[in-house]
PDB file of C-alpha atoms in Angstrom:
ATOM      1  CA  MET Q 230      -7.690  71.054 196.448  1.00 49.00           C
ATOM      2  CA  VAL Q 231      -5.031  73.230 198.607  1.00 49.00           C
ATOM      3  CA  GLU Q 232      -2.547  74.391 195.725  1.00 52.00           C
ATOM      4  CA  LEU Q 233       0.923  74.620 197.581  1.00 50.00           C
ATOM      5  CA  ARG Q 234       2.806  77.380 197.793  1.00 54.00           C
ATOM      6  CA  LYS Q 235       5.826  77.477 196.192  1.00 52.00           C
ATOM      7  CA  ARG Q 236       8.611  79.472 198.527  1.00 54.00           C
ATOM      8  CA  LYS Q 237      10.301  82.490 197.742  1.00 54.00           C
ATOM      9  CA  ALA Q 238      14.082  82.333 197.328  1.00 51.00           C
ATOM     10  CA  PRO Q 239      15.534  84.801 199.400  1.00 52.00           C
ATOM     11  CA  ALA Q 240      16.690  88.059 197.476  1.00 56.00           C
ATOM     12  CA  GLN Q 241      20.362  88.204 196.669  1.00 57.00           C
ATOM     13  CA  ALA Q 242      22.439  90.876 196.962  1.00 55.00           C
ATOM     14  CA  PRO Q 243      23.842  92.582 193.522  1.00 61.00           C
ATOM     15  CA  ALA Q 244      26.679  90.822 191.997  1.00 61.00           C
ATOM     16  CA  ALA Q 245      29.440  93.521 192.811  1.00 57.00           C
ATOM     17  CA  GLU Q 246      28.557  93.952 196.309  1.00 59.00           C
ATOM     18  CA  ARG Q 247      28.270  89.646 196.609  1.00 56.00           C
ATOM     19  CA  LYS Q 248      32.003  89.916 195.089  1.00 52.00           C
ATOM     20  CA  ALA Q 249      32.528  93.248 197.519  1.00 51.00           C
ATOM     21  CA  LYS Q 250      31.440  91.037 200.961  1.00 52.00           C
ATOM     22  CA  LYS Q 251      33.348  87.872 199.281  1.00 50.00           C
ATOM     23  CA  VAL Q 252      36.518  89.970 199.192  1.00 40.00           C
ATOM     24  CA  GLN Q 253      36.549  91.660 202.384  1.00 47.00           C
ATOM     25  CA  GLU Q 254      35.979  88.249 204.341  1.00 43.00           C
ATOM     26  CA  SER Q 255      38.551  86.798 202.579  1.00 40.00           C
ATOM     27  CA  THR Q 256      41.204  89.810 203.509  1.00 36.00           C
ATOM     28  CA  VAL Q 257      43.530  88.697 206.315  1.00 37.00           C
ATOM     29  CA  SER Q 258      44.931  91.862 208.265  1.00 40.00           C
ATOM     30  CA  ARG Q 259      48.412  92.130 208.266  1.00 41.00           C
ATOM     31  CA  LYS Q 260      49.943  92.518 211.522  1.00 50.00           C
ATOM     32  CA  PRO Q 261      52.673  94.563 211.776  1.00 54.00           C
ATOM     33  CA  ASP Q 262      56.478  92.895 212.115  1.00 60.00           C
ATOM     34  CA  VAL Q 263      57.265  93.788 215.336  1.00 55.00           C
ATOM     35  CA  PRO Q 264      58.299  91.424 219.239  1.00 59.00           C
ATOM     36  CA  LYS Q 265      55.778  90.051 221.181  1.00 63.00           C
ATOM     37  CA  ALA Q 266      56.515  89.460 224.725  1.00 59.00           C
ATOM     38  CA  ILE Q 267      57.153  85.916 226.024  1.00 65.00           C
ATOM     39  CA  SER Q 268      54.244  84.625 227.028  1.00 59.00           C
ATOM     40  CA  ASP Q 269      55.774  81.440 229.007  1.00 66.00           C
ATOM     41  CA  ASP Q 270      54.975  82.402 232.904  1.00 70.00           C
ATOM     42  CA  LYS Q 271      58.301  80.215 233.724  1.00 80.00           C
ATOM     43  CA  ALA Q 272      60.719  81.920 231.333  1.00 85.00           C
ATOM     44  CA  PRO Q 273      62.607  84.808 232.016  1.00 94.00           C
ATOM     45  CA  LYS Q 274      62.247  88.115 231.864  1.00 96.00           C
ATOM     46  CA  VAL Q 275      63.764  91.428 230.321  1.00 97.00           C
ATOM     47  CA  GLY Q 276      65.559  92.579 233.546  1.00 96.00           C
ATOM     48  CA  ASP Q 277      66.218  89.267 235.256  1.00 97.00           C
ATOM     49  CA  LYS Q 278      69.707  88.720 236.133  1.00 97.00           C
ATOM     50  CA  LEU Q 279      70.549  84.900 234.814  1.00 96.00           C
ATOM     51  CA  ASP Q 280      72.746  82.036 237.278  1.00 95.00           C
ATOM     52  CA  LEU Q 281      75.205  81.895 234.032  1.00 95.00           C
ATOM     53  CA  ASP Q 282      76.498  78.673 235.520  1.00 93.00           C
ATOM     54  CA  ASN Q 283      73.230  76.755 235.119  1.00 87.00           C
ATOM     55  CA  PHE Q 284      71.636  78.285 232.401  1.00 96.00           C
ATOM     56  CA  GLY Q 285      70.326  76.473 229.333  1.00 96.00           C
ATOM     57  CA  GLY Q 286      72.945  73.745 229.256  1.00 95.00           C
ATOM     58  CA  ASP Q 287      75.689  72.646 226.676  1.00 95.00           C
ATOM     59  CA  ILE Q 288      75.586  73.770 223.441  1.00 97.00           C
ATOM     60  CA  GLU Q 289      77.660  73.304 220.261  1.00 97.00           C
ATOM     61  CA  THR Q 290      78.889  76.252 217.254  1.00 96.00           C
ATOM     62  CA  ASP Q 291      78.384  75.080 213.529  1.00 95.00           C
ATOM     63  CA  GLU Q 292      81.995  73.976 213.466  1.00 93.00           C
ATOM     64  CA  GLY Q 293      81.283  71.444 216.743  1.00 93.00           C
ATOM     65  CA  GLN Q 294      82.488  73.327 219.389  1.00 94.00           C
ATOM     66  CA  LYS Q 295      80.994  72.809 223.090  1.00 96.00           C
ATOM     67  CA  THR Q 296      80.368  75.900 224.298  1.00 97.00           C
ATOM     68  CA  THR Q 297      77.323  77.641 226.969  1.00 97.00           C
ATOM     69  CA  LEU Q 298      75.689  80.988 227.130  1.00 98.00           C
ATOM     70  CA  LYS Q 299      78.415  81.415 230.034  1.00 97.00           C
ATOM     71  CA  ASP Q 300      81.438  80.921 227.876  1.00 97.00           C
ATOM     72  CA  LEU Q 301      80.173  83.162 225.413  1.00 98.00           C
ATOM     73  CA  VAL Q 302      78.413  85.949 227.555  1.00 98.00           C
ATOM     74  CA  ASP Q 303      82.383  85.893 228.927  1.00 97.00           C
ATOM     75  CA  ALA Q 304      84.119  85.931 225.794  1.00 97.00           C
ATOM     76  CA  SER Q 305      81.829  89.384 224.627  1.00 98.00           C
ATOM     77  CA  GLU Q 306      83.155  92.959 225.095  1.00 97.00           C
ATOM     78  CA  ALA Q 307      79.731  94.077 226.418  1.00 97.00           C
ATOM     79  CA  GLY Q 308      77.131  91.042 226.201  1.00 98.00           C
ATOM     80  CA  VAL Q 309      75.676  88.687 223.992  1.00 98.00           C
ATOM     81  CA  VAL Q 310      73.123  88.852 220.978  1.00 98.00           C
ATOM     82  CA  LEU Q 311      71.422  85.445 219.853  1.00 98.00           C
ATOM     83  CA  PHE Q 312      68.527  85.412 217.584  1.00 98.00           C
ATOM     84  CA  THR Q 313      66.562  82.232 217.138  1.00 98.00           C
ATOM     85  CA  TYR Q 314      65.103  80.446 213.676  1.00 98.00           C
ATOM     86  CA  PRO Q 315      62.910  77.888 213.000  1.00 98.00           C
ATOM     87  CA  ARG Q 316      65.017  75.823 210.253  1.00 98.00           C
ATOM     88  CA  ALA Q 317      68.000  76.599 208.271  1.00 98.00           C
ATOM     89  CA  SER Q 318      67.887  77.294 204.711  1.00 97.00           C
ATOM     90  CA  THR Q 319      64.349  77.678 204.568  1.00 98.00           C
ATOM     91  CA  PRO Q 320      63.153  81.172 203.137  1.00 98.00           C
ATOM     92  CA  GLY Q 321      62.207  83.335 206.771  1.00 98.00           C
ATOM     93  CA  CYS Q 322      65.308  82.016 208.574  1.00 98.00           C
ATOM     94  CA  THR Q 323      67.731  83.042 205.403  1.00 98.00           C
ATOM     95  CA  LYS Q 324      66.025  86.175 205.342  1.00 98.00           C
ATOM     96  CA  GLN Q 325      66.499  86.602 209.480  1.00 98.00           C
ATOM     97  CA  ALA Q 326      70.401  85.401 208.934  1.00 98.00           C
ATOM     98  CA  CYS Q 327      71.345  87.296 206.070  1.00 98.00           C
ATOM     99  CA  LEU Q 328      69.701  90.859 207.883  1.00 98.00           C
ATOM    100  CA  PHE Q 329      71.456  90.214 211.140  1.00 98.00           C
ATOM    101  CA  ARG Q 330      74.716  89.021 208.287  1.00 98.00           C
ATOM    102  CA  ASP Q 331      74.249  93.004 206.947  1.00 98.00           C
ATOM    103  CA  ASN Q 332      74.052  94.750 210.051  1.00 98.00           C
ATOM    104  CA  TYR Q 333      77.276  92.711 211.589  1.00 98.00           C
ATOM    105  CA  ASP Q 334      79.012  95.591 211.804  1.00 97.00           C
ATOM    106  CA  SER Q 335      76.154  98.159 213.288  1.00 97.00           C
ATOM    107  CA  ILE Q 336      75.423  95.802 216.012  1.00 98.00           C
ATOM    108  CA  THR Q 337      79.053  94.705 216.753  1.00 98.00           C
ATOM    109  CA  GLU Q 338      80.403  98.197 217.071  1.00 97.00           C
ATOM    110  CA  SER Q 339      79.071  98.455 220.885  1.00 96.00           C
ATOM    111  CA  GLY Q 340      80.864  95.531 222.128  1.00 97.00           C
ATOM    112  CA  LEU Q 341      77.787  92.746 221.368  1.00 98.00           C
ATOM    113  CA  SER Q 342      78.644  89.660 220.062  1.00 98.00           C
ATOM    114  CA  VAL Q 343      76.182  87.866 217.356  1.00 98.00           C
ATOM    115  CA  TYR Q 344      75.121  84.259 217.316  1.00 98.00           C
ATOM    116  CA  GLY Q 345      72.263  82.589 215.804  1.00 98.00           C
ATOM    117  CA  LEU Q 346      70.241  79.769 217.511  1.00 98.00           C
ATOM    118  CA  SER Q 347      68.654  76.768 216.161  1.00 98.00           C
ATOM    119  CA  ALA Q 348      68.030  73.014 216.842  1.00 98.00           C
ATOM    120  CA  ASP Q 349      69.429  72.046 213.785  1.00 97.00           C
ATOM    121  CA  SER Q 350      72.362  70.074 213.503  1.00 96.00           C
ATOM    122  CA  PRO Q 351      76.143  71.352 212.998  1.00 96.00           C
ATOM    123  CA  LYS Q 352      76.066  69.915 209.580  1.00 96.00           C
ATOM    124  CA  ALA Q 353      72.726  72.016 208.915  1.00 97.00           C
ATOM    125  CA  ASN Q 354      74.117  74.988 210.039  1.00 98.00           C
ATOM    126  CA  THR Q 355      77.307  74.900 208.955  1.00 97.00           C
ATOM    127  CA  THR Q 356      76.314  74.628 204.875  1.00 98.00           C
ATOM    128  CA  PHE Q 357      73.479  77.436 205.842  1.00 98.00           C
ATOM    129  CA  LYS Q 358      76.570  79.381 207.312  1.00 98.00           C
ATOM    130  CA  THR Q 359      78.593  78.806 204.100  1.00 98.00           C
ATOM    131  CA  LYS Q 360      76.018  78.944 201.433  1.00 98.00           C
ATOM    132  CA  GLN Q 361      74.921  82.310 203.077  1.00 98.00           C
ATOM    133  CA  ARG Q 362      78.386  83.312 203.876  1.00 98.00           C
ATOM    134  CA  LEU Q 363      77.785  84.373 207.200  1.00 98.00           C
ATOM    135  CA  GLN Q 364      80.345  85.787 209.084  1.00 98.00           C
ATOM    136  CA  TYR Q 365      79.366  85.378 212.740  1.00 98.00           C
ATOM    137  CA  PRO Q 366      79.093  81.263 214.483  1.00 98.00           C
ATOM    138  CA  LEU Q 367      75.518  79.859 214.154  1.00 98.00           C
ATOM    139  CA  LEU Q 368      74.608  77.635 217.626  1.00 98.00           C
ATOM    140  CA  CYS Q 369      73.398  74.178 217.447  1.00 98.00           C
ATOM    141  CA  ASN Q 370      70.783  73.013 220.472  1.00 98.00           C
ATOM    142  CA  PRO Q 371      68.907  70.075 218.891  1.00 96.00           C
ATOM    143  CA  THR Q 372      67.988  68.859 222.444  1.00 96.00           C
ATOM    144  CA  ALA Q 373      66.143  72.851 222.897  1.00 97.00           C
ATOM    145  CA  THR Q 374      67.624  72.906 226.125  1.00 97.00           C
ATOM    146  CA  LEU Q 375      68.579  76.699 225.728  1.00 98.00           C
ATOM    147  CA  ILE Q 376      66.041  77.012 223.373  1.00 98.00           C
ATOM    148  CA  ALA Q 377      63.458  76.077 226.178  1.00 96.00           C
ATOM    149  CA  ALA Q 378      65.215  78.088 228.877  1.00 97.00           C
ATOM    150  CA  LEU Q 379      64.500  81.161 227.346  1.00 97.00           C
ATOM    151  CA  GLY Q 380      60.749  80.340 226.485  1.00 97.00           C
ATOM    152  CA  LEU Q 381      61.706  80.185 222.500  1.00 97.00           C
ATOM    153  CA  LYS Q 382      60.835  76.377 222.308  1.00 96.00           C
ATOM    154  CA  LYS Q 383      56.915  75.243 220.749  1.00 94.00           C
ATOM    155  CA  SER Q 384      55.235  72.854 222.089  1.00 89.00           C
ATOM    156  CA  PRO Q 385      55.595  69.809 221.371  1.00 90.00           C
ATOM    157  CA  LYS Q 386      58.348  70.876 218.894  1.00 91.00           C
ATOM    158  CA  GLY Q 387      59.696  73.575 217.098  1.00 96.00           C
ATOM    159  CA  THR Q 388      61.532  77.164 217.432  1.00 98.00           C
ATOM    160  CA  ILE Q 389      59.487  80.407 217.696  1.00 98.00           C
ATOM    161  CA  ARG Q 390      61.916  82.628 216.130  1.00 98.00           C
ATOM    162  CA  GLY Q 391      63.014  85.810 218.467  1.00 98.00           C
ATOM    163  CA  ILE Q 392      65.630  87.422 220.039  1.00 98.00           C
ATOM    164  CA  PHE Q 393      67.411  87.151 223.098  1.00 98.00           C
ATOM    165  CA  ALA Q 394      70.518  89.806 224.608  1.00 98.00           C
ATOM    166  CA  ILE Q 395      72.314  89.859 227.762  1.00 98.00           C
ATOM    167  CA  ASP Q 396      74.844  92.204 229.563  1.00 98.00           C
ATOM    168  CA  LYS Q 397      78.425  91.177 230.878  1.00 97.00           C
ATOM    169  CA  GLU Q 398      76.456  91.121 234.447  1.00 96.00           C
ATOM    170  CA  GLY Q 399      73.853  88.358 233.181  1.00 97.00           C
ATOM    171  CA  LYS Q 400      70.870  90.873 232.725  1.00 98.00           C
ATOM    172  CA  ILE Q 401      68.694  90.436 230.092  1.00 98.00           C
ATOM    173  CA  LEU Q 402      68.307  93.079 227.929  1.00 98.00           C
ATOM    174  CA  ILE Q 403      65.768  91.542 225.757  1.00 98.00           C
ATOM    175  CA  LEU Q 404      64.093  88.692 224.997  1.00 98.00           C
ATOM    176  CA  GLN Q 405      61.494  88.899 222.681  1.00 97.00           C
ATOM    177  CA  ALA Q 406      59.152  86.519 220.057  1.00 97.00           C
ATOM    178  CA  GLY Q 407      58.922  88.415 216.558  1.00 97.00           C
ATOM    179  CA  GLY Q 408      59.842  87.958 212.799  1.00 98.00           C
ATOM    180  CA  PRO Q 409      63.223  88.786 210.849  1.00 98.00           C
ATOM    181  CA  ASP Q 410      63.162  92.690 210.680  1.00 98.00           C
ATOM    182  CA  ALA Q 411      61.509  93.112 214.236  1.00 98.00           C
ATOM    183  CA  THR Q 412      64.507  91.160 215.840  1.00 98.00           C
ATOM    184  CA  LEU Q 413      66.550  92.903 213.616  1.00 98.00           C
ATOM    185  CA  ASP Q 414      65.612  95.885 214.856  1.00 98.00           C
ATOM    186  CA  ALA Q 415      65.637  95.723 218.374  1.00 98.00           C
ATOM    187  CA  ALA Q 416      69.295  94.661 218.229  1.00 98.00           C
ATOM    188  CA  ARG Q 417      70.453  97.177 216.161  1.00 97.00           C
ATOM    189  CA  ASN Q 418      68.258  99.806 219.007  1.00 97.00           C
ATOM    190  CA  LEU Q 419      70.218  98.044 221.164  1.00 97.00           C
ATOM    191  CA  ALA Q 420      73.497  98.725 219.735  1.00 97.00           C
ATOM    192  CA  ALA Q 421      72.763 101.879 219.024  1.00 95.00           C
ATOM    193  CA  GLY Q 422      71.755 102.660 222.882  1.00 93.00           C
ATOM    194  CA  LEU Q 423      75.322 100.651 223.737  1.00 90.00           C
ATOM    195  CA  LYS Q 424      77.686 102.652 221.505  1.00 76.00           C
ATOM    196  CA  LYS Q 425      80.269 104.738 222.917  1.00 62.00           C
ATOM    197  CA  PRO Q 426      80.506 108.112 220.787  1.00 58.00           C
ATOM    198  CA  SER Q 427      83.314 108.035 218.363  1.00 56.00           C
ATOM    199  CA  SER Q 428      86.755 110.808 219.137  1.00 49.00           C
ATOM    200  CA  GLY Q 429      84.534 113.096 216.353  1.00 51.00           C
ATOM    201  CA  ASP Q 430      81.483 113.185 218.159  1.00 48.00           C
ATOM    202  CA  GLU Q 431      83.025 113.861 221.549  1.00 43.00           C
ATOM    203  CA  THR Q 432      83.213 117.727 223.285  1.00 39.00           C
ATOM    204  CA  ARG Q 433      85.866 119.066 221.137  1.00 37.00           C
ATOM    205  CA  HIS Q 434      86.738 121.962 223.977  1.00 36.00           C
ATOM    206  CA  ALA Q 435      88.074 119.625 227.546  1.00 37.00           C
ATOM    207  CA  SER Q 436      86.796 123.674 229.518  1.00 38.00           C
ATOM    208  CA  PRO Q 437      83.760 126.506 228.072  1.00 42.00           C
ATOM    209  CA  PRO Q 438      86.121 128.760 225.437  1.00 41.00           C
ATOM    210  CA  ALA Q 439      86.784 131.992 227.586  1.00 42.00           C
ATOM    211  CA  LYS Q 440      85.176 135.048 227.000  1.00 43.00           C
ATOM    212  CA  ASP Q 441      85.825 138.415 224.882  1.00 40.00           C
ATOM    213  CA  ASP Q 442      87.382 141.293 226.926  1.00 36.00           C
TER     214      ASP Q 442
END
C-alpha cells in the first residue's frame, strides 16, 4: 500500500512581517499638488497667441449675462485668470474658490481679473457664490465650449480642475491642470511677476548722490 505524503503548507512569514508588508502594499503615495501640463494635443499651449474673436464661444456669468473670453480680456487691465472646477459646492471646488477669494487682492493688484469657470448652471453658481461670499464672477459654460477649447474637458463628460491665464494681447501665460493649492500658487506667482513696484519700492534718487569733496 502506497502511503500518501501530505503536502507541507508553505512556511509563513512572522505575523509582524506580514503586517508590515500589508501596510506597505496598501499605502498610496501622495503626489505633490502641482499643476500638470495639458495632455490634449489639440489644446493651445503656453506662449500661443489666441484669436479671441473665435475662441471658446459664448459663456454666461452667474448673473445671467452673456459674454465671451474676448469681452473679459478687453475689460481687464492686464489680462484674465480663469480657474476651472468640476462642480460647484463640492469640497475640492469650495476649497479652490475660497483660496482665490482669500487671495483675490494679491492677484488683482497686478491688473489681472479673476474668474471661476465651470459647466454648472447660473443657478448653481449663484448659490455657490453667495454661500462662499465670492467677490469675483463665476462663469457658466454648460456646453463646455470654452472648457473644451482649453483642453480642460474630461471625456466623455466633466471638467478638469486647472488654471488658465491670458494677457491683453491674447498670449497664453498659464494653462495647466492641478489641485486647488497648485492653481492658486500658479496665479500668485504670475501676479507677483506682473505687479508694478509701489512708489516706496522705487529708487529715491533720480541720479547718483554727489560724492563728498
